[in-house]
Coordinates of C-alpha atoms and ligand atoms in Angstrom, one line a residue:
X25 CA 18.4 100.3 38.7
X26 CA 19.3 102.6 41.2
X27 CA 19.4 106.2 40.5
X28 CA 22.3 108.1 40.3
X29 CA 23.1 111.8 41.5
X30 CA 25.5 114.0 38.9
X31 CA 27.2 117.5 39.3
X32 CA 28.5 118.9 36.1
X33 CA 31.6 121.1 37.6
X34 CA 32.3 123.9 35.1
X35 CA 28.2 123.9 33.8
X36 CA 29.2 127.6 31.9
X37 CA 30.8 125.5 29.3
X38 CA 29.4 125.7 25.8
X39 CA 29.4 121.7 25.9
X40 CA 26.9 122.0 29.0
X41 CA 24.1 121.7 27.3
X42 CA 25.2 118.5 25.1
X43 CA 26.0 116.8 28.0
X44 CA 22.8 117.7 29.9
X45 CA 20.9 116.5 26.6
X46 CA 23.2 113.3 26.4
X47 CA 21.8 112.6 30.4
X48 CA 18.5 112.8 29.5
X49 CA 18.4 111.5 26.6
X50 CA 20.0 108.1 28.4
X51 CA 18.1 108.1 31.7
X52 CA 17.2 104.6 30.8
X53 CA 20.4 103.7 30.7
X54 CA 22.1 106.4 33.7
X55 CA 18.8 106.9 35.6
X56 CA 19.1 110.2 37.5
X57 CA 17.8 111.4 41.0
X58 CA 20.0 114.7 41.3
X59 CA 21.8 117.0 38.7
X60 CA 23.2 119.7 40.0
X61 CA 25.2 122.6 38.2
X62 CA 28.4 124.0 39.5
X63 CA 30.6 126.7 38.0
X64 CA 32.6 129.8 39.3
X65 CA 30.8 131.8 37.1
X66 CA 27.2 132.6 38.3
X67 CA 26.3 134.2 35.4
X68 CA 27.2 132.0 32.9
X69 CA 26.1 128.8 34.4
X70 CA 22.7 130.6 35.0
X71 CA 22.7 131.6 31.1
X72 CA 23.2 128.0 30.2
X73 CA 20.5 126.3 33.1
X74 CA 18.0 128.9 31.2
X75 CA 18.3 127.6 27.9
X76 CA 17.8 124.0 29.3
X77 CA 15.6 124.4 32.1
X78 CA 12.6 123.8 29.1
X79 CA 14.1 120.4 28.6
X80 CA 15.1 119.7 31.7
X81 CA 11.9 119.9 32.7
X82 CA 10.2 118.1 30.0
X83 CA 12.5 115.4 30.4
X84 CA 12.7 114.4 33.8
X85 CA 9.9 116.5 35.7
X86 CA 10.7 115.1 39.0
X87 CA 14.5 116.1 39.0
X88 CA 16.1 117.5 41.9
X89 CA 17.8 120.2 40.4
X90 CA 20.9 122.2 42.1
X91 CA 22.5 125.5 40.3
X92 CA 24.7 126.7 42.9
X93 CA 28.6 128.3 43.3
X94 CA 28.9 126.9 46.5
X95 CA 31.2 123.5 46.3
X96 CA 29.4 122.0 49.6
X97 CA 26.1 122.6 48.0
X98 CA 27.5 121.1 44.7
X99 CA 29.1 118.1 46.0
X100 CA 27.3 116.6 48.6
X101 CA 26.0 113.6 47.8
X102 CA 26.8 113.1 44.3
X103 CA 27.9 110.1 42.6
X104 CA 29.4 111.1 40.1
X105 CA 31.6 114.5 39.4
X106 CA 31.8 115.2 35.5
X107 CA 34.5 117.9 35.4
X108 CA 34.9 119.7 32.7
X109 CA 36.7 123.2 33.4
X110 CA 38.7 125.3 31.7
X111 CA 40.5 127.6 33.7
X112 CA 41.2 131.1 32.5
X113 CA 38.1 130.6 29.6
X114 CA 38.6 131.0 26.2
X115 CA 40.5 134.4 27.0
X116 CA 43.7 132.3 28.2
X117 CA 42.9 130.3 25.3
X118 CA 43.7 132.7 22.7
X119 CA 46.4 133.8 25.0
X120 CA 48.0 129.9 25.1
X121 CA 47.2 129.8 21.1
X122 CA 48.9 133.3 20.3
X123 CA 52.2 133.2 22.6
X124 CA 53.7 130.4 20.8
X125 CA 52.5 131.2 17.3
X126 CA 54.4 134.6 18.0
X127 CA 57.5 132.4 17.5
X128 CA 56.5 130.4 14.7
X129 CA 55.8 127.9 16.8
X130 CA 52.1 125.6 17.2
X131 CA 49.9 127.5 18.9
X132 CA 46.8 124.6 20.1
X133 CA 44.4 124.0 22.7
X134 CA 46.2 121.5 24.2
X135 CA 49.4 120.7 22.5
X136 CA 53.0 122.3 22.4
X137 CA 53.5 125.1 24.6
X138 CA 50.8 126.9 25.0
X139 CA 49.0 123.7 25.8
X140 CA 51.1 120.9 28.0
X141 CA 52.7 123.5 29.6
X142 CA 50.7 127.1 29.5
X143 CA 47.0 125.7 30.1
X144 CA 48.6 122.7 31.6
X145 CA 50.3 124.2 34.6
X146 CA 47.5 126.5 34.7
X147 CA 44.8 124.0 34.9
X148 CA 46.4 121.8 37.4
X149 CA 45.3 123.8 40.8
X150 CA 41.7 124.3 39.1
X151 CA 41.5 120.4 39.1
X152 CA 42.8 119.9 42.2
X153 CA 40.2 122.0 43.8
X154 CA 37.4 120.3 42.1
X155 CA 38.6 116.8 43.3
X156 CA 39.4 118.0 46.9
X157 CA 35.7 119.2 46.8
X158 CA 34.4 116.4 45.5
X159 CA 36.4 113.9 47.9
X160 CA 35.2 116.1 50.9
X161 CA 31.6 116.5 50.5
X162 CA 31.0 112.8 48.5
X163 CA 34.0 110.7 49.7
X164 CA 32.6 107.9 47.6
X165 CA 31.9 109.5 44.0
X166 CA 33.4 109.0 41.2
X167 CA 35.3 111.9 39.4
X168 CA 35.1 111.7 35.3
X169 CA 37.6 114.4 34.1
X170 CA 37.3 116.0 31.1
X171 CA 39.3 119.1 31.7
X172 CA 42.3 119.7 29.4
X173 CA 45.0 119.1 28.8
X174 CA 43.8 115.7 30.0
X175 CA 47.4 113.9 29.5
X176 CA 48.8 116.8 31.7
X177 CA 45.8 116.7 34.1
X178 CA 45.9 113.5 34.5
X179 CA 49.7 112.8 35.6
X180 CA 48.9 115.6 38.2
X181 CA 46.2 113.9 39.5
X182 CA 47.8 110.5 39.5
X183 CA 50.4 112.1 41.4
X184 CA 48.5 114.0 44.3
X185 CA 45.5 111.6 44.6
X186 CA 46.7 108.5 43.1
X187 CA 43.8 108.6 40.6
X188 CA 41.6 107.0 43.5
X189 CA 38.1 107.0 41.9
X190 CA 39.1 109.5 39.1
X191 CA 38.9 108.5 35.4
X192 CA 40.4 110.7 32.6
X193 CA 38.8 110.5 29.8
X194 CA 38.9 112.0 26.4
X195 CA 36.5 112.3 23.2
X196 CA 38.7 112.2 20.5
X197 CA 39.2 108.5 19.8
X198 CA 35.8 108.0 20.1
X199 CA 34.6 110.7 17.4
X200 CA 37.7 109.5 15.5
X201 CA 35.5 105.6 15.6
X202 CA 32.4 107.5 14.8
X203 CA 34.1 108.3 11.3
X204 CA 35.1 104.7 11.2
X205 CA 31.7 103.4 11.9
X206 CA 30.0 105.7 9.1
X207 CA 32.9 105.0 6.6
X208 CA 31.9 100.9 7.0
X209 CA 28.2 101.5 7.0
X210 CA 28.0 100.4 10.6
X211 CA 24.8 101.9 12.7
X212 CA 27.2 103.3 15.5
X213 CA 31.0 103.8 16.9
X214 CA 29.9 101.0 19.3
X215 CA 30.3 98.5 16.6
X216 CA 33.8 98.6 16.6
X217 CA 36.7 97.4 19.4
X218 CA 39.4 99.4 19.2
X219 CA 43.1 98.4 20.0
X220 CA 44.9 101.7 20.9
X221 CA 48.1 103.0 22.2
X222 CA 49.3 106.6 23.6
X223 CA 49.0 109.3 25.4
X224 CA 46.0 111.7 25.4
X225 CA 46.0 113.4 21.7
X226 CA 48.8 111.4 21.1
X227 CA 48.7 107.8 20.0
X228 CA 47.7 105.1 17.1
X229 CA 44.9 102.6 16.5
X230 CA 46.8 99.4 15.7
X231 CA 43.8 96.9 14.9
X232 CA 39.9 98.1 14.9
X233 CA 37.9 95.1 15.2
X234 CA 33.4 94.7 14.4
X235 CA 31.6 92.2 16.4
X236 CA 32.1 89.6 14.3
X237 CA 36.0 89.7 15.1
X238 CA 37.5 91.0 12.3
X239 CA 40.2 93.4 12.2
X240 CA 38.7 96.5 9.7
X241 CA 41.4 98.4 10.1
X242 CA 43.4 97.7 6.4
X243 CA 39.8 98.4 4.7
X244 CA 39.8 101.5 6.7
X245 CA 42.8 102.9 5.6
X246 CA 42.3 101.9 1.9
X247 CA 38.7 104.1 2.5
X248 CA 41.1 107.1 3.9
X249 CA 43.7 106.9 1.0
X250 CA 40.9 106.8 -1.3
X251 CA 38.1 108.9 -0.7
X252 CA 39.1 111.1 2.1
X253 CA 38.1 110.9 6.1
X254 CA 34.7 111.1 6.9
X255 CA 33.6 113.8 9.1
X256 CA 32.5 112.6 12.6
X257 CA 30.1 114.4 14.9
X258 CA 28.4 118.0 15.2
X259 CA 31.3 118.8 17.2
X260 CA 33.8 118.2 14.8
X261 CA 31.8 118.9 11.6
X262 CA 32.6 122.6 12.3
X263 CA 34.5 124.3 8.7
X264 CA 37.4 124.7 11.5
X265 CA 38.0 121.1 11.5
X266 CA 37.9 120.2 8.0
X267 CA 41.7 120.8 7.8
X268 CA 42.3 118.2 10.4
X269 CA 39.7 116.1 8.6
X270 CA 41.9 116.4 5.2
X271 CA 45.5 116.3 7.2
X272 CA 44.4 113.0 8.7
X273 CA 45.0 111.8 5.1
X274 CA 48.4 112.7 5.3
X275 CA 49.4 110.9 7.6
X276 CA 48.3 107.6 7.1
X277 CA 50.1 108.4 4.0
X278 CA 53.7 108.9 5.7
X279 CA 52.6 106.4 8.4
X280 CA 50.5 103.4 6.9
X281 CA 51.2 100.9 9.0
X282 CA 48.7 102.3 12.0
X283 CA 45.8 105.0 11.7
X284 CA 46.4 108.3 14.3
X285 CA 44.9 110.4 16.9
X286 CA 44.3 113.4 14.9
X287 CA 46.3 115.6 17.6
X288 CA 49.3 113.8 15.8
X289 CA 49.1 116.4 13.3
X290 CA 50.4 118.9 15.3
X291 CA 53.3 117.2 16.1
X292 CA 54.5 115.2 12.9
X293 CA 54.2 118.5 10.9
X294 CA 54.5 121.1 13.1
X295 CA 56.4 123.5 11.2
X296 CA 53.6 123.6 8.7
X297 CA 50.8 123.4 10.8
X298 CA 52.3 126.8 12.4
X299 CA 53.1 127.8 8.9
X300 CA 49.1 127.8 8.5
X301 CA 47.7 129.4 11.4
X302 CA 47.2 133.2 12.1
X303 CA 48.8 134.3 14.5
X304 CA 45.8 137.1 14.9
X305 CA 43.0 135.0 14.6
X306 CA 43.5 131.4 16.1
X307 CA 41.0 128.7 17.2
X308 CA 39.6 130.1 20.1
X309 CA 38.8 133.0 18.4
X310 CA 36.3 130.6 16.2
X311 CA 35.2 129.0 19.4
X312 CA 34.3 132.9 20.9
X313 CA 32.5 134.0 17.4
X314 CA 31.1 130.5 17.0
X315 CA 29.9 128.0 19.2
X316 CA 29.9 130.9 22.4
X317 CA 28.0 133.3 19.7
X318 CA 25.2 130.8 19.5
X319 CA 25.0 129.7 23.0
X320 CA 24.7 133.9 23.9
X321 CA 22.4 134.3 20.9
X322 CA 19.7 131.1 22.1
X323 CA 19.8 133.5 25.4
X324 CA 18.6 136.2 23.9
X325 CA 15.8 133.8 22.5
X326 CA 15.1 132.9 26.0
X327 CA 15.1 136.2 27.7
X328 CA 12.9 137.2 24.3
X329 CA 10.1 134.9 25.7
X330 CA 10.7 132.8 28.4
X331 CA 7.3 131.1 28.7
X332 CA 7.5 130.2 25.0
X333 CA 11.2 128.9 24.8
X334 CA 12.1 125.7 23.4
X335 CA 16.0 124.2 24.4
X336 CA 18.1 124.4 21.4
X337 CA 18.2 119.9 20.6
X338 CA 21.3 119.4 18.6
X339 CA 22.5 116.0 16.8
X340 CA 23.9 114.2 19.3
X341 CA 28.0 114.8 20.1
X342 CA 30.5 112.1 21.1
X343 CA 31.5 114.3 24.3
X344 CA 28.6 114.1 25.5
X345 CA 27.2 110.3 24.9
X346 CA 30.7 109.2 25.9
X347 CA 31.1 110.3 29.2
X348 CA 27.3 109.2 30.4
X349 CA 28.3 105.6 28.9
X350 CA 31.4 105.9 30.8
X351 CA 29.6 107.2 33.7
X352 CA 26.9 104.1 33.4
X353 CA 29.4 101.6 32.7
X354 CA 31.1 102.5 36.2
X355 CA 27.6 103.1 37.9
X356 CA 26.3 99.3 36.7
X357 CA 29.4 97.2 36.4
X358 CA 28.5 96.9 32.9
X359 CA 32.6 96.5 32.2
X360 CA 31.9 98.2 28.7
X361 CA 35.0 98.5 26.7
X362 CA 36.5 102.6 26.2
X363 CA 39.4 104.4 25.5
X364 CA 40.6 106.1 28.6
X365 CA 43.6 107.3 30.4
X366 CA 45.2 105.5 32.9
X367 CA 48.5 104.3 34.9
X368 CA 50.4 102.5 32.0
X369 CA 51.5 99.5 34.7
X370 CA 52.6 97.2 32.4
X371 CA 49.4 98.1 29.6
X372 CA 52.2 99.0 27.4
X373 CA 55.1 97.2 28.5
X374 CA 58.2 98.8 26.7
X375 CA 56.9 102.0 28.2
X376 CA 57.6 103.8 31.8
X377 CA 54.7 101.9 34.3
X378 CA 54.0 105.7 36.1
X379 CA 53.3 107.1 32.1
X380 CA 49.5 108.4 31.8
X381 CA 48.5 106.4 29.0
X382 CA 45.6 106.0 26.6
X383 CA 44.5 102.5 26.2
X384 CA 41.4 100.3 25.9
X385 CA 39.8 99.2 29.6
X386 CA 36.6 97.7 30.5
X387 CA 35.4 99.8 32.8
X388 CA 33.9 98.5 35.7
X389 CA 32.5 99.8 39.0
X390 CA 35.6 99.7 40.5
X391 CA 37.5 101.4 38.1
X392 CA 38.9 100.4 34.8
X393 CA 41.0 97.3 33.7
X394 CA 43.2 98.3 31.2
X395 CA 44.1 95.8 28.3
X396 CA 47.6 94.6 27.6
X397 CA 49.1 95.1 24.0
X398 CA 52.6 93.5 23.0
X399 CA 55.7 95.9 23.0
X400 CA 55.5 98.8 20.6
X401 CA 58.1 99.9 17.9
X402 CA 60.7 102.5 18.1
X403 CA 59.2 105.4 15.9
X404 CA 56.1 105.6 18.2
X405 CA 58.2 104.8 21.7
X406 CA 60.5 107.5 20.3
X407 CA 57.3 109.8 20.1
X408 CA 55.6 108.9 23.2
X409 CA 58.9 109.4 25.3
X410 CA 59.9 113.0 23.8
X411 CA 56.0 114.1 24.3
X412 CA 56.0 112.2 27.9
X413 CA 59.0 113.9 29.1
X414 CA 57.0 117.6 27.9
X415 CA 54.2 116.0 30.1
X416 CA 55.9 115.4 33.2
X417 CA 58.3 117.9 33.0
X418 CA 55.1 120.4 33.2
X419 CA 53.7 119.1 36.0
X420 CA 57.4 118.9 37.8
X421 CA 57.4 122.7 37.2
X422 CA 54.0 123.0 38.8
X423 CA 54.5 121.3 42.0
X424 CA 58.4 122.0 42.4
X425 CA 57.7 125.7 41.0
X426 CA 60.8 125.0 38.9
X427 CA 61.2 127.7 35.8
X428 CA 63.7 125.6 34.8
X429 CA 61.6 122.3 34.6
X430 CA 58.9 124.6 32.7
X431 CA 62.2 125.3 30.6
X432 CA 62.9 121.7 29.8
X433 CA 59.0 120.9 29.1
X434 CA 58.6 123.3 25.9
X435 CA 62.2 122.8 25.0
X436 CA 61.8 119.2 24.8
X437 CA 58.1 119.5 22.9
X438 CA 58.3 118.5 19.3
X439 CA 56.5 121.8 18.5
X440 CA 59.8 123.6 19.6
X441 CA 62.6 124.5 17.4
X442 CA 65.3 125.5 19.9
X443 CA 66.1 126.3 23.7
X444 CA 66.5 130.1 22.6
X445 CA 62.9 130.4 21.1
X446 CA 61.5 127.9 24.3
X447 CA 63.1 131.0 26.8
X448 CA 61.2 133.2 25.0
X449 CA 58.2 131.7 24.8
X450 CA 58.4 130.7 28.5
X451 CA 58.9 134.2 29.1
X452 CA 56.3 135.4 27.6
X453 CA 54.0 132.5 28.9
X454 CA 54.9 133.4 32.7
X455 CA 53.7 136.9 32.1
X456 CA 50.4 136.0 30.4
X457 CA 49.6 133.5 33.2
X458 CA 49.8 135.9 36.1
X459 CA 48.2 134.3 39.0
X460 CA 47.3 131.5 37.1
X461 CA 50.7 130.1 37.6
X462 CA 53.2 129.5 40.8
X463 CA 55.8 132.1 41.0
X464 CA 58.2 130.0 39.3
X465 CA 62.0 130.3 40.6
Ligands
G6P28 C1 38.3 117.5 20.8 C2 39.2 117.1 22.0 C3 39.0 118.0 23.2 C4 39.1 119.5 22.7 C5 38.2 119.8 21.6 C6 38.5 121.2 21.0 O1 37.0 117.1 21.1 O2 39.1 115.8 22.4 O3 39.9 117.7 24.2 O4 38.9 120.4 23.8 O5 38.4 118.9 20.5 O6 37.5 121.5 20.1 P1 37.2 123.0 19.8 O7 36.0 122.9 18.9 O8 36.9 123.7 21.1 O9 38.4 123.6 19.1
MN29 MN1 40.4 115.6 24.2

């Protein structure tokens, strides 16, 4: 097999070092020649190389390794780009979390407000420059993106760069199949073929099918009414999570028919998911006192004794396995089966063809071939469309620096209560975002 060449763009992450394990822990399966590091932030990206340089090394002695902040050094000749940024850090995460909960509104990562529309406008040029770099100095490399929020991302990209080479890809579903997997005794998620539909954090398994062809999915939900959701990964094991772990209950309570994307939560009970949060401590704050504490405090441990350091190796993560297999599946025309999002064309046909959609592909090593599903019903096209129009109304207001697009995006979220409360939180998100944002007229 030839051997591949990987940058990690945005290697400060706290999910750095998962990935870098997942890579080296599969180099039969992605063998590597080159991994190179890139990140705006020297200092942190040179925090997290020192607590993996040990296993780097014992891993894969004869890797070229590249830590650099310079995007020629970083992109030239790679073939593949795993980009996983986060512009702003957690800092504008709290900020995206907070702004809206202010209002009584969700405050989330990723959806409502503070994430389609603050982190998503935000994000969008911070993408951009990581695929203009990557098309520059590797024309022919393909570009997995990670960077949230992916559904906004990933419009934006379709948009300026016709998704040429770039894949959007997400980890939920998959973890979401790990729980399966462990709930029917099977050895891993790969044992199950999913049927999905949806946006990113948005959307349904309809059928979930083991190798033998049958359809597991009515056991499945008879296991969630019963005894509960099994927790997936290390990722999403954290105490954080177990409320989304016991809310995924509800709804295949209200909404039998299919089993959700956990992200549903925020939308199909958003008043009480708000209801819950604090406004003064929200999920990034956990992130900053939890998974950032450990990484800073395995630093320490280095800088304690460098000679002596071992790499801190963790049970394995979906985020990390998944986007190597993805990455492998492209690099070998293994046309492995994922969930990804792509151009809906026709995938779900009672939906818009230019909607960024999350559906199963084979993936293939020239991109992926989405699967076709039969029409879908009017509580979830109802759904999809409201949350779509949030989507692409965010990205409208980042390219036609429209305030009143950005308007229309929160107002329109199901998170939202009213256009008064959207102004405000507009307002207040414009403010926060500084530079981040255009100057929106
Ligand atoms: C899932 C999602 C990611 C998201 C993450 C947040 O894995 O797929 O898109 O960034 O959860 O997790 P955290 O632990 O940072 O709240
Ligand atoms: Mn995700």
């Amino acid at each position: 097999m030839e051997k591949k060449a990987v940058v990690i763009a945005g290697a400060g992450s706290t999910h750095t070092p998962g990935i870098i394990q997942s890579l080296l822990q599969k180099k039969q399966e992605l063998p590597l020649r080159k991994l190179a590091l890139y990140d705006i932030d020297e200092q942190r990206m040179n925090l997290v190389y020192d607590i993996m340089r040990q296993f780097i090394e014992q891993e894969a002695p004869d890797l070229d390794v590249v830590v650099t902040t310079d995007p020629e050094t970083a992109f030239t000749d790679v073939d593949f780009v795993f980009a996983q940024i986060r512009q702003g850090g957690l800092a504008m995460r709290s900020s995206d979390e907070k702004i809206p909960l202010k209002y009584g509104c969700v405050g989330q990562e990723t959806c409502g407000a503070g994430g389609s529309i603050s982190y998503g406008i935000r994000s969008i040029p911070g993408v951009f420059g990581i695929v203009e770099a990557a098309k520059k100095y590797s024309p022919n490399c393909w570009i997995l993106n990670y960077s949230n929020p992916a559904a906004v991302v990933a419009e934006a990209t379709r948009r300026e760069f016709g998704n040429e080479r770039i894949l959007n890809i997400c980890d939920m579903p998959t973890a979401i199949l790990l729980s399966y997997s462990k709930m029917l005794n099977l050895p891993s998620w790969r044992d199950l073929d999913p049927c999905y539909f949806g946006l990113n954090h948005f959307g349904w398994f309809t059928e979930v099918y083991d190798k033998q062809g049958v359809d597991r999915l009515p056991e499945l939900r008879e296991m969630i009414l019963n005894q509960g959701m099994a927790v997936s990964d290390r990722h999403h094991k954290d105490p954080d999570w177990m409320h989304t772990w016991a809310q995924y209950v509800e709804i295949v309570k209200d909404y039998p028919e299919y089993l959700p994307n956990s992200y549903l939560q925020y939308y199909l009970y958003s008043q009480d998911m708000a209801a819950g949060m604090d406004p003064e401590h929200t999920r990034a704050d956990s992130v900053i006192n939890g998974r950032e504490k450990e990484m800073f405090a395995e630093h320490q441990a280095y800088l304690a004794d460098p000679a002596n350091y071992k790499s801190p190796i963790q049970s394995f993560t979906v985020f990390g396995d998944f986007i190597v297999d993805a990455a492998a599946s492209i690099a070998y025309n293994k046309a492995e089966r994922y969930l990804v999002i792509v151009e809906n064309n026709g995938a779900i046909p009672n939906l818009p063809d230019d909607a960024m959609v999350e559906v199963p592909a084979y993936v293939r090593s020239w991109g992926p071939e989405p699967v076709r599903r039969a029409p879908i019903s009017t509580f979830y096209k109802g759904l999809i469309e409201e949350q779509l129009a949030s989507e692409k109304l965010a990205v409208d207001a980042y390219f036609e620096h429209s305030y009143q697009k950005a308007l229309e995006a929160i107002a329109v979220n199901k998170t939202i209560p009213s256009t008064t409360v959207a102004r405000k939180i507009l307002d207040d998100l414009i403010a926060a975002n500084g530079d981040y944002w255009p100057e929106l007229h």
